[in-house]
mmCIF file of C-alpha atoms and ligand atoms in Angstrom:
data_model
loop_
_atom_site.group_PDB
_atom_site.id
_atom_site.type_symbol
_atom_site.label_atom_id
_atom_site.label_comp_id
_atom_site.label_asym_id
_atom_site.label_seq_id
_atom_site.Cartn_x
_atom_site.Cartn_y
_atom_site.Cartn_z
ATOM 1 C CA MET A 1 114.589 109.497 -8.566
ATOM 2 C CA ARG A 2 114.657 106.724 -6.320
ATOM 3 C CA SER A 3 112.702 105.656 -3.344
ATOM 4 C CA ILE A 4 115.036 104.984 -0.470
ATOM 5 C CA LEU A 5 114.138 104.439 3.681
ATOM 6 C CA ILE A 6 117.022 104.784 6.063
ATOM 7 C CA LEU A 7 116.942 102.038 8.835
ATOM 8 C CA GLY A 8 119.065 103.345 11.715
ATOM 9 C CA ALA A 9 118.732 106.967 10.536
ATOM 10 C CA THR A 10 120.629 108.898 13.680
ATOM 11 C CA GLY A 11 123.858 106.798 13.537
ATOM 12 C CA SER A 12 127.134 107.220 11.991
ATOM 13 C CA ILE A 13 126.185 105.457 8.432
ATOM 14 C CA GLY A 14 122.507 106.982 8.639
ATOM 15 C CA SER A 15 123.787 110.336 9.009
ATOM 16 C CA THR A 16 126.518 110.057 6.368
ATOM 17 C CA CYS A 17 123.878 109.161 4.224
ATOM 18 C CA ILE A 18 121.484 112.107 4.938
ATOM 19 C CA LYS A 19 124.580 114.667 4.955
ATOM 20 C CA ALA A 20 125.218 113.548 1.070
ATOM 21 C CA ILE A 21 121.651 113.367 0.165
ATOM 22 C CA THR A 22 121.431 117.215 1.536
ATOM 23 C CA GLU A 23 124.836 118.362 0.496
ATOM 24 C CA LYS A 24 125.135 116.970 -3.043
ATOM 25 C CA LYS A 25 121.565 117.239 -3.757
ATOM 26 C CA LEU A 26 121.242 113.917 -5.128
ATOM 27 C CA ASP A 27 118.015 112.642 -6.646
ATOM 28 C CA PHE A 28 116.607 110.427 -3.567
ATOM 29 C CA LYS A 29 113.495 110.841 -1.922
ATOM 30 C CA ILE A 30 113.286 109.491 1.573
ATOM 31 C CA ASN A 31 110.038 107.151 2.337
ATOM 32 C CA GLY A 32 110.784 107.052 6.002
ATOM 33 C CA LEU A 33 113.558 106.834 8.698
ATOM 34 C CA VAL A 34 113.331 104.056 11.881
ATOM 35 C CA SER A 35 115.747 105.085 14.686
ATOM 36 C CA PHE A 36 115.953 103.762 18.193
ATOM 37 C CA ALA A 37 114.637 106.302 20.611
ATOM 38 C CA ASP A 38 116.894 109.296 19.331
ATOM 39 C CA PRO A 39 114.505 112.351 19.896
ATOM 40 C CA LYS A 40 116.791 113.675 16.415
ATOM 41 C CA THR A 41 114.473 111.496 14.516
ATOM 42 C CA ALA A 42 111.407 113.422 14.663
ATOM 43 C CA MET A 43 113.595 116.497 13.629
ATOM 44 C CA LEU A 44 114.873 115.201 10.347
ATOM 45 C CA ALA A 45 111.523 113.690 8.870
ATOM 46 C CA LYS A 46 110.239 116.972 9.316
ATOM 47 C CA ASP A 47 113.004 117.966 7.166
ATOM 48 C CA PHE A 48 112.110 115.218 4.705
ATOM 49 C CA SER A 49 108.562 115.473 5.280
ATOM 50 C CA CYS A 50 108.434 111.440 5.840
ATOM 51 C CA PRO A 51 107.276 109.213 8.624
ATOM 52 C CA TYR A 52 109.103 108.215 11.155
ATOM 53 C CA LEU A 53 109.449 105.185 13.631
ATOM 54 C CA LEU A 54 111.113 104.651 16.663
ATOM 55 C CA MET A 55 111.691 101.062 17.778
ATOM 56 C CA ASN A 56 112.316 102.169 21.652
ATOM 57 C CA GLY A 57 109.214 99.288 23.219
ATOM 58 C CA LYS A 58 108.307 98.476 19.407
ATOM 59 C CA LYS A 59 107.816 94.694 18.288
ATOM 60 C CA ASP A 60 109.247 93.313 15.006
ATOM 61 C CA GLU A 61 105.684 93.237 13.723
ATOM 62 C CA ASP A 62 104.956 97.257 13.948
ATOM 63 C CA LEU A 63 108.536 97.636 12.258
ATOM 64 C CA TYR A 64 107.310 94.924 9.146
ATOM 65 C CA ALA A 65 103.795 97.428 9.092
ATOM 66 C CA PHE A 66 105.585 100.546 9.020
ATOM 67 C CA LEU A 67 108.159 99.062 6.305
ATOM 68 C CA ASP A 68 105.114 97.869 4.290
ATOM 69 C CA SER A 69 103.506 100.947 4.251
ATOM 70 C CA ASN A 70 106.154 103.245 2.955
ATOM 71 C CA ARG A 71 107.862 101.212 0.188
ATOM 72 C CA ALA A 72 110.862 102.171 -1.647
ATOM 73 C CA ASP A 73 112.881 100.838 -3.932
ATOM 74 C CA ILE A 74 115.749 100.278 -1.648
ATOM 75 C CA VAL A 75 116.278 100.454 2.058
ATOM 76 C CA LEU A 76 119.230 101.157 3.908
ATOM 77 C CA ASN A 77 119.859 98.877 6.749
ATOM 78 C CA ALA A 78 122.166 100.701 9.367
ATOM 79 C CA ILE A 79 120.969 99.534 13.374
ATOM 80 C CA ALA A 80 123.950 98.536 14.468
ATOM 81 C CA GLY A 81 124.289 95.043 16.151
ATOM 82 C CA SER A 82 122.553 91.297 15.820
ATOM 83 C CA ALA A 83 118.717 94.038 16.257
ATOM 84 C CA GLY A 84 119.687 94.147 12.529
ATOM 85 C CA LEU A 85 118.956 90.661 11.308
ATOM 86 C CA LYS A 86 115.017 90.880 11.520
ATOM 87 C CA ALA A 87 115.213 94.257 9.872
ATOM 88 C CA SER A 88 116.767 92.804 7.086
ATOM 89 C CA LEU A 89 114.634 90.085 6.621
ATOM 90 C CA SER A 90 111.633 92.031 6.741
ATOM 91 C CA VAL A 91 113.378 93.832 3.865
ATOM 92 C CA ILE A 92 113.384 91.045 1.840
ATOM 93 C CA ASN A 93 110.178 89.335 2.688
ATOM 94 C CA LEU A 94 108.364 92.498 1.872
ATOM 95 C CA LYS A 95 110.446 91.945 -1.839
ATOM 96 C CA MET A 96 113.015 95.366 -1.536
ATOM 97 C CA ASP A 97 116.620 95.782 -2.111
ATOM 98 C CA LEU A 98 118.613 95.630 0.396
ATOM 99 C CA ALA A 99 121.861 98.215 0.971
ATOM 100 C CA LEU A 100 123.302 96.940 3.569
ATOM 101 C CA ALA A 101 125.366 98.159 5.931
ATOM 102 C CA ASN A 102 124.443 95.915 8.849
ATOM 103 C CA LYS A 103 127.604 92.944 8.480
ATOM 104 C CA GLU A 104 125.622 91.634 11.788
ATOM 105 C CA SER A 105 122.941 90.425 9.267
ATOM 106 C CA ILE A 106 125.117 88.492 6.875
ATOM 107 C CA VAL A 107 127.561 86.950 9.952
ATOM 108 C CA LEU A 108 124.179 85.935 12.034
ATOM 109 C CA GLY A 109 121.941 84.829 8.847
ATOM 110 C CA GLY A 110 124.907 83.684 6.634
ATOM 111 C CA SER A 111 123.196 81.186 3.681
ATOM 112 C CA PHE A 112 119.698 81.149 5.011
ATOM 113 C CA LEU A 113 119.648 85.461 4.369
ATOM 114 C CA PHE A 114 120.869 84.525 0.665
ATOM 115 C CA SER A 115 118.399 82.059 0.114
ATOM 116 C CA GLU A 116 115.423 84.517 1.406
ATOM 117 C CA ALA A 117 116.584 86.804 -1.114
ATOM 118 C CA ASP A 118 116.887 84.594 -4.005
ATOM 119 C CA ARG A 119 113.265 83.286 -2.999
ATOM 120 C CA ASN A 120 111.966 87.035 -3.000
ATOM 121 C CA GLY A 121 113.946 88.124 -5.825
ATOM 122 C CA VAL A 122 116.066 90.739 -4.231
ATOM 123 C CA LYS A 123 119.013 91.628 -4.156
ATOM 124 C CA ILE A 124 121.688 92.645 -1.098
ATOM 125 C CA ILE A 125 124.285 95.145 -1.692
ATOM 126 C CA PRO A 126 126.997 95.950 0.804
ATOM 127 C CA VAL A 127 128.062 98.898 1.993
ATOM 128 C CA ASP A 128 130.612 97.839 4.379
ATOM 129 C CA SER A 129 133.776 99.921 2.410
ATOM 130 C CA GLU A 130 136.110 96.775 1.805
ATOM 131 C CA HIS A 131 132.620 94.484 0.598
ATOM 132 C CA SER A 132 131.203 97.889 -1.454
ATOM 133 C CA CYS A 133 134.689 97.815 -3.048
ATOM 134 C CA LEU A 134 135.143 93.847 -3.258
ATOM 135 C CA TYR A 135 131.654 93.596 -4.889
ATOM 136 C CA ASN A 136 132.065 96.112 -7.128
ATOM 137 C CA LEU A 137 135.759 94.696 -8.353
ATOM 138 C CA ILE A 138 134.202 90.976 -8.915
ATOM 139 C CA LYS A 139 131.529 92.604 -11.031
ATOM 140 C CA ALA A 140 134.617 94.198 -13.119
ATOM 141 C CA PHE A 141 136.727 91.173 -12.932
ATOM 142 C CA PRO A 142 134.512 87.966 -12.449
ATOM 143 C CA ASP A 143 137.658 86.051 -12.688
ATOM 144 C CA THR A 144 138.455 86.992 -9.356
ATOM 145 C CA LYS A 145 140.530 83.885 -7.368
ATOM 146 C CA GLU A 146 141.121 85.475 -4.286
ATOM 147 C CA LEU A 147 140.178 88.929 -1.665
ATOM 148 C CA ILE A 148 142.446 90.653 0.493
ATOM 149 C CA ILE A 149 140.628 92.781 2.875
ATOM 150 C CA THR A 150 142.516 95.856 4.273
ATOM 151 C CA ALA A 151 142.219 96.771 8.130
ATOM 152 C CA SER A 152 143.661 99.625 9.493
ATOM 153 C CA GLY A 153 145.127 97.714 12.409
ATOM 154 C CA GLY A 154 142.987 99.925 14.921
ATOM 155 C CA PRO A 155 144.222 101.816 17.579
ATOM 156 C CA PHE A 156 146.579 99.260 18.948
ATOM 157 C CA TYR A 157 148.325 98.009 16.425
ATOM 158 C CA ASP A 158 151.709 99.437 17.732
ATOM 159 C CA ARG A 159 150.742 98.548 21.487
ATOM 160 C CA LYS A 160 151.542 94.932 22.262
ATOM 161 C CA ASP A 161 150.406 95.012 26.168
ATOM 162 C CA THR A 162 146.925 95.986 25.925
ATOM 163 C CA SER A 163 146.361 95.371 29.543
ATOM 164 C CA GLY A 164 144.355 98.290 31.609
ATOM 165 C CA VAL A 165 143.523 100.103 27.984
ATOM 166 C CA THR A 166 140.664 102.686 28.623
ATOM 167 C CA ILE A 167 137.367 102.907 27.064
ATOM 168 C CA LYS A 168 138.476 106.182 25.949
ATOM 169 C CA GLU A 169 141.412 105.012 24.203
ATOM 170 C CA ALA A 170 139.633 101.826 22.591
ATOM 171 C CA LEU A 171 136.990 104.586 20.963
ATOM 172 C CA ASN A 172 140.251 106.638 19.934
ATOM 173 C CA HIS A 173 140.087 104.903 15.920
ATOM 174 C CA PRO A 174 143.362 106.311 13.864
ATOM 175 C CA THR A 175 141.221 106.686 10.978
ATOM 176 C CA TRP A 176 137.235 106.163 11.161
ATOM 177 C CA LYS A 177 134.293 107.803 12.756
ATOM 178 C CA MET A 178 132.144 105.334 13.399
ATOM 179 C CA GLY A 179 129.222 104.022 16.185
ATOM 180 C CA LYS A 180 131.085 102.684 19.620
ATOM 181 C CA LYS A 181 130.411 98.710 19.394
ATOM 182 C CA ILE A 182 132.173 98.653 15.707
ATOM 183 C CA THR A 183 135.016 100.872 16.978
ATOM 184 C CA ILE A 184 135.725 98.711 19.568
ATOM 185 C CA ASP A 185 135.517 95.726 17.364
ATOM 186 C CA SER A 186 138.349 97.626 15.175
ATOM 187 C CA ALA A 187 140.506 97.799 18.054
ATOM 188 C CA THR A 188 140.495 93.965 18.867
ATOM 189 C CA LEU A 189 140.161 93.508 14.693
ATOM 190 C CA ALA A 190 137.047 91.597 15.687
ATOM 191 C CA ASN A 191 135.516 94.111 13.093
ATOM 192 C CA LYS A 192 137.856 92.774 10.415
ATOM 193 C CA GLY A 193 137.112 89.030 11.621
ATOM 194 C CA LEU A 194 133.234 89.578 11.018
ATOM 195 C CA GLU A 195 134.196 91.160 7.452
ATOM 196 C CA VAL A 196 136.019 87.843 6.695
ATOM 197 C CA ILE A 197 132.898 86.113 7.482
ATOM 198 C CA GLU A 198 130.606 88.276 5.618
ATOM 199 C CA ALA A 199 132.894 88.426 2.579
ATOM 200 C CA GLY A 200 132.763 84.522 2.630
ATOM 201 C CA PHE A 201 128.858 84.145 2.486
ATOM 202 C CA LEU A 202 128.564 87.380 0.355
ATOM 203 C CA PHE A 203 130.656 86.264 -2.104
ATOM 204 C CA GLY A 204 130.740 82.752 -1.934
ATOM 205 C CA PHE A 205 134.670 82.421 -1.244
ATOM 206 C CA PRO A 206 136.120 79.584 1.409
ATOM 207 C CA ALA A 207 138.149 80.794 4.513
ATOM 208 C CA SER A 208 141.325 80.079 2.512
ATOM 209 C CA ALA A 209 140.654 82.338 -0.530
ATOM 210 C CA ILE A 210 140.093 85.610 1.879
ATOM 211 C CA LYS A 211 143.087 87.460 3.165
ATOM 212 C CA VAL A 212 143.658 90.477 5.484
ATOM 213 C CA THR A 213 146.769 93.150 5.265
ATOM 214 C CA VAL A 214 147.195 95.574 7.944
ATOM 215 C CA HIS A 215 147.185 99.169 5.673
ATOM 216 C CA ARG A 216 146.979 101.744 7.997
ATOM 217 C CA GLN A 217 145.890 104.904 5.734
ATOM 218 C CA SER A 218 142.531 103.176 5.230
ATOM 219 C CA ILE A 219 142.814 104.512 1.389
ATOM 220 C CA VAL A 220 143.001 100.945 -0.449
ATOM 221 C CA HIS A 221 139.407 99.462 0.614
ATOM 222 C CA SER A 222 140.238 96.145 -0.742
ATOM 223 C CA ILE A 223 142.048 94.183 -3.511
ATOM 224 C CA VAL A 224 141.042 91.192 -5.788
ATOM 225 C CA LYS A 225 143.840 88.880 -7.310
ATOM 226 C CA VAL A 226 142.505 87.766 -10.319
ATOM 227 C CA ARG A 227 143.946 84.063 -12.701
ATOM 228 C CA ASN A 228 146.566 85.641 -14.078
ATOM 229 C CA GLY A 229 148.315 86.869 -11.117
ATOM 230 C CA ALA A 230 147.520 90.630 -10.820
ATOM 231 C CA PHE A 231 146.244 92.482 -8.446
ATOM 232 C CA TYR A 232 143.223 95.379 -8.314
ATOM 233 C CA ALA A 233 142.096 97.115 -5.664
ATOM 234 C CA GLN A 234 139.679 100.766 -4.792
ATOM 235 C CA LEU A 235 141.166 103.655 -3.414
ATOM 236 C CA THR A 236 139.309 106.783 -2.026
ATOM 237 C CA PRO A 237 140.098 108.560 1.407
ATOM 238 C CA PRO A 238 138.139 107.325 3.977
ATOM 239 C CA ASP A 239 135.132 108.399 3.712
ATOM 240 C CA MET A 240 131.691 105.970 3.714
ATOM 241 C CA THR A 241 129.897 108.831 1.802
ATOM 242 C CA LEU A 242 130.640 106.359 -1.722
ATOM 243 C CA PRO A 243 129.792 102.964 -0.501
ATOM 244 C CA ILE A 244 126.678 103.757 0.977
ATOM 245 C CA ILE A 245 125.758 106.156 -2.052
ATOM 246 C CA SER A 246 126.940 103.788 -4.738
ATOM 247 C CA ALA A 247 124.743 100.955 -3.148
ATOM 248 C CA LEU A 248 121.735 103.184 -2.659
ATOM 249 C CA SER A 249 121.878 104.080 -6.239
ATOM 250 C CA ASP A 250 122.753 100.871 -7.756
ATOM 251 C CA GLY A 251 124.229 102.243 -10.843
ATOM 252 C CA ASN A 252 121.173 103.959 -11.487
ATOM 253 C CA LEU A 253 122.693 107.198 -10.818
ATOM 254 C CA ASP A 254 125.818 109.125 -12.130
ATOM 255 C CA LEU A 255 127.904 110.176 -9.458
ATOM 256 C CA VAL A 256 130.867 112.409 -10.243
ATOM 257 C CA ASP A 257 133.243 113.053 -7.487
ATOM 258 C CA ILE A 258 130.876 111.746 -4.641
ATOM 259 C CA VAL A 259 133.957 111.793 -2.160
ATOM 260 C CA LYS A 260 137.567 114.262 -2.512
ATOM 261 C CA PRO A 261 139.478 112.798 -5.135
ATOM 262 C CA LEU A 262 142.697 111.729 -3.491
ATOM 263 C CA ASP A 263 146.036 113.475 -4.030
ATOM 264 C CA PHE A 264 148.681 111.266 -5.600
ATOM 265 C CA THR A 265 151.573 114.299 -5.333
ATOM 266 C CA ASN A 266 152.165 113.316 -1.800
ATOM 267 C CA LEU A 267 150.800 109.684 -0.898
ATOM 268 C CA ASP A 268 152.186 106.831 0.974
ATOM 269 C CA LEU A 269 150.326 103.801 1.381
ATOM 270 C CA THR A 270 151.455 100.877 3.442
ATOM 271 C CA PHE A 271 150.705 96.930 3.902
ATOM 272 C CA ARG A 272 151.580 94.590 6.764
ATOM 273 C CA SER A 273 151.290 91.437 8.618
ATOM 274 C CA TRP A 274 149.025 91.180 11.549
ATOM 275 C CA ASP A 275 149.567 88.433 14.336
ATOM 276 C CA LYS A 276 147.025 85.779 15.606
ATOM 277 C CA ASN A 277 148.161 86.042 19.229
ATOM 278 C CA GLN A 278 148.100 90.046 18.965
ATOM 279 C CA PHE A 279 144.381 89.599 17.599
ATOM 280 C CA PRO A 280 142.817 86.463 18.250
ATOM 281 C CA LEU A 281 139.293 86.986 17.414
ATOM 282 C CA LEU A 282 140.446 87.545 13.892
ATOM 283 C CA ALA A 283 142.536 84.143 13.928
ATOM 284 C CA ALA A 284 138.618 82.721 15.283
ATOM 285 C CA ALA A 285 136.561 84.433 12.724
ATOM 286 C CA TYR A 286 138.551 82.256 10.068
ATOM 287 C CA SER A 287 137.869 79.160 12.128
ATOM 288 C CA CYS A 288 134.015 80.008 12.483
ATOM 289 C CA LEU A 289 134.061 80.623 8.659
ATOM 290 C CA GLU A 290 135.380 77.441 7.560
ATOM 291 C CA LYS A 291 133.417 75.682 10.318
ATOM 292 C CA LYS A 292 129.947 77.947 9.514
ATOM 293 C CA GLN A 293 127.139 75.907 11.157
ATOM 294 C CA GLY A 294 126.152 78.080 14.538
ATOM 295 C CA TRP A 295 129.997 79.212 14.464
ATOM 296 C CA PRO A 296 129.675 82.413 13.310
ATOM 297 C CA ILE A 297 126.450 83.095 14.710
ATOM 298 C CA ALA A 298 128.512 82.266 18.142
ATOM 299 C CA PHE A 299 131.128 84.275 17.685
ATOM 300 C CA ASN A 300 129.229 87.390 16.543
ATOM 301 C CA MET A 301 126.999 87.375 20.027
ATOM 302 C CA SER A 302 129.711 85.906 22.371
ATOM 303 C CA ASN A 303 131.437 89.315 21.177
ATOM 304 C CA GLU A 304 128.645 91.617 21.011
ATOM 305 C CA VAL A 305 127.693 90.734 24.814
ATOM 306 C CA ALA A 306 131.300 91.348 25.601
ATOM 307 C CA VAL A 307 131.717 94.583 23.511
ATOM 308 C CA ASN A 308 128.805 96.071 25.208
ATOM 309 C CA ALA A 309 129.899 94.777 28.962
ATOM 310 C CA PHE A 310 133.182 96.627 28.412
ATOM 311 C CA LEU A 311 131.106 99.414 27.038
ATOM 312 C CA SER A 312 129.397 99.635 30.326
ATOM 313 C CA GLU A 313 132.289 99.129 32.623
ATOM 314 C CA ARG A 314 131.751 95.682 33.549
ATOM 315 C CA ILE A 315 135.152 93.581 32.182
ATOM 316 C CA SER A 316 138.551 95.307 31.306
ATOM 317 C CA TYR A 317 139.561 95.070 27.733
ATOM 318 C CA ASN A 318 141.065 91.920 27.486
ATOM 319 C CA ARG A 319 138.511 89.794 28.898
ATOM 320 C CA ILE A 320 136.335 90.948 25.681
ATOM 321 C CA SER A 321 138.505 88.215 22.929
ATOM 322 C CA GLU A 322 138.720 85.807 26.407
ATOM 323 C CA ILE A 323 135.245 85.691 26.312
ATOM 324 C CA VAL A 324 134.433 84.860 22.885
ATOM 325 C CA LEU A 325 137.437 82.697 23.252
ATOM 326 C CA ASN A 326 135.916 80.802 25.471
ATOM 327 C CA VAL A 327 132.088 80.496 24.256
ATOM 328 C CA LEU A 328 133.672 79.429 21.279
ATOM 329 C CA GLU A 329 135.118 76.211 22.706
ATOM 330 C CA LYS A 330 131.540 74.892 23.024
ATOM 331 C CA ASN A 331 130.173 72.864 20.557
ATOM 332 C CA TRP A 332 127.761 74.960 17.904
ATOM 333 C CA GLU A 333 127.517 72.055 15.597
ATOM 334 C CA ALA A 334 124.089 73.094 14.038
ATOM 335 C CA ASP A 335 121.978 72.840 11.138
ATOM 336 C CA ILE A 336 120.585 76.462 10.329
ATOM 337 C CA CYS A 337 117.616 76.140 8.079
ATOM 338 C CA CYS A 338 115.109 78.665 9.186
ATOM 339 C CA LEU A 339 115.323 81.468 11.393
ATOM 340 C CA LYS A 340 114.054 80.005 14.703
ATOM 341 C CA ASP A 341 117.711 77.504 13.856
ATOM 342 C CA ILE A 342 119.395 81.061 14.195
ATOM 343 C CA GLN A 343 117.690 82.464 16.947
ATOM 344 C CA ASP A 344 118.064 79.373 19.267
ATOM 345 C CA VAL A 345 122.446 79.764 18.341
ATOM 346 C CA MET A 346 122.267 83.312 19.036
ATOM 347 C CA LYS A 347 120.301 83.050 22.669
ATOM 348 C CA ALA A 348 122.436 79.888 23.636
ATOM 349 C CA SER A 349 125.339 81.805 22.833
ATOM 350 C CA GLU A 350 124.576 85.062 24.160
ATOM 351 C CA GLU A 351 123.709 82.772 27.473
ATOM 352 C CA TYR A 352 127.028 81.017 27.570
ATOM 353 C CA ALA A 353 128.836 84.807 27.181
ATOM 354 C CA ARG A 354 126.602 86.322 29.908
ATOM 355 C CA LYS A 355 127.650 83.602 32.298
ATOM 356 C CA GLU A 356 131.463 84.061 31.431
ATOM 357 C CA ILE A 357 131.224 87.893 32.547
ATOM 358 C CA SER A 358 129.178 87.274 35.888
HETATM 359 P P1 NAD B 401 125.584 103.718 15.446
HETATM 360 O O1 NAD B 401 125.611 103.194 16.180
HETATM 361 O O2 NAD B 401 126.307 104.896 14.852
HETATM 362 O O3 NAD B 401 124.138 103.983 14.963
HETATM 363 C C1 NAD B 401 122.830 102.914 14.823
HETATM 364 C C2 NAD B 401 121.365 102.954 14.440
HETATM 365 O O4 NAD B 401 120.928 102.160 14.675
HETATM 366 C C3 NAD B 401 121.332 104.731 15.156
HETATM 367 O O5 NAD B 401 120.342 105.224 14.599
HETATM 368 C C4 NAD B 401 120.581 103.872 16.155
HETATM 369 O O6 NAD B 401 119.154 104.673 16.705
HETATM 370 C C5 NAD B 401 119.615 103.004 15.914
HETATM 371 N N1 NAD B 401 119.319 101.371 16.112
HETATM 372 C C6 NAD B 401 120.094 100.394 17.527
HETATM 373 N N2 NAD B 401 119.220 99.878 17.932
HETATM 374 C C7 NAD B 401 118.304 99.552 16.864
HETATM 375 C C8 NAD B 401 116.386 98.809 16.568
HETATM 376 N N3 NAD B 401 116.759 98.014 17.654
HETATM 377 N N4 NAD B 401 116.023 98.939 15.755
HETATM 378 C C9 NAD B 401 115.834 100.358 14.990
HETATM 379 N N5 NAD B 401 117.135 100.744 15.052
HETATM 380 C C10 NAD B 401 118.347 100.815 16.190
HETATM 381 O O7 NAD B 401 126.151 102.447 14.468
HETATM 382 P P2 NAD B 401 126.815 102.959 12.784
HETATM 383 O O8 NAD B 401 128.601 103.010 13.436
HETATM 384 O O9 NAD B 401 126.102 104.019 12.058
HETATM 385 O O10 NAD B 401 126.712 101.532 12.488
HETATM 386 C C11 NAD B 401 125.675 101.044 11.599
HETATM 387 C C12 NAD B 401 125.663 99.750 11.288
HETATM 388 O O11 NAD B 401 127.149 99.633 9.888
HETATM 389 C C13 NAD B 401 126.681 98.454 11.971
HETATM 390 O O12 NAD B 401 126.097 97.188 11.770
HETATM 391 C C14 NAD B 401 128.194 98.701 11.727
HETATM 392 O O13 NAD B 401 128.701 97.382 11.606
HETATM 393 C C15 NAD B 401 127.650 98.898 10.088
HETATM 394 N N6 NAD B 401 129.359 99.779 9.215
HETATM 395 C C16 NAD B 401 129.610 101.070 10.000
HETATM 396 C C17 NAD B 401 130.690 101.302 9.444
HETATM 397 C C18 NAD B 401 130.483 102.971 10.121
HETATM 398 O O14 NAD B 401 131.820 104.090 9.476
HETATM 399 N N7 NAD B 401 130.042 103.770 10.987
HETATM 400 C C19 NAD B 401 131.611 100.968 8.588
HETATM 401 C C20 NAD B 401 130.970 99.663 7.870
HETATM 402 C C21 NAD B 401 130.075 99.194 8.522
HETATM 403 MG MG1 MG B 402 134.113 97.710 7.017
#
């Protein structure tokens, strides 16, 4: 039996994980649960007879101590936003493998996160659906030359004028049910931008070898192009169960029809281009991946501040991209060698974004 810890247990990813383990009677032992301040956590912990930690008012050291005293074979980090970075680093320093849904850890941590994983001899297995797909495809096709990440296009792909977009409209994602932050990012395509950067660091591909195609059905999770010119893809219905459970099992469980198989008697799959004027945040993310240094960090933090401001009705929808683009106008050249270097850029870019808002 594989033991696991779930960070962000009450969120969209955490709940999908727990539901799959319960309903499919998967051979996992839950050693502990972590969430922010969700009373649901206590009930879940009772169900699984495991300890839990609510991070509200707690320090990083409390999380580290909790993880240390409830060690597991692998840890699912499904915390939302930049708070996930410290959690990922704690898991890595405690020499546990990491099933990583928190893409912000990769965008903020970059090469430092992966060198820390190497130093501690642990694996980072992506849970983001596109990256889970690419991880498995690259394993199967080591001669992969190009990555094609699919994007649903979000609720506004066919709507050119997004002035006056309401929170409710922006949260109405056509194919996925997710937490609020990532849902807004899927409307602006900042999420796809974060994913392009995530793929760059995870798989060591330059920005020029990573493409994005708009695939409205969210069935093809990504595609690789190999040396001889052929393309290979992974197809399942839009359901996070497979990427979550496949990362947690890491080849140690025999997963049979973990998601509903597709019905090929009636299936339309379309692929379209995206426009960099319509989705400037995706275009900006490419340039952040090219430049690296502090740029991906500034992209992530300014977007996080702007999205929170939109969700609390302090700015309009269109201001999100304006704020991020303005912050990226600043100089984010910096040698990123340690956590302190990352935190310095995090703080400075957050401050710039806050100033833009006020
Ligand atoms: P969510 O908002 O639904 O859930 C977030 C969880 O994290 C909650 O349990 C919350 O209590 C907990 N949390 C928040 N702040 C915390 C903190 N400081 N310390 C500890 N716990 C904290 O988010 P989600 O949609 O499940 O997304 C989680 C992560 O997975 C994000 O990084 C997101 O980008 C990524 N992701 C999500 C999906 C999806 O389908 N939802 C898909 C791909 C990637
Ligand atoms: Mg994704």
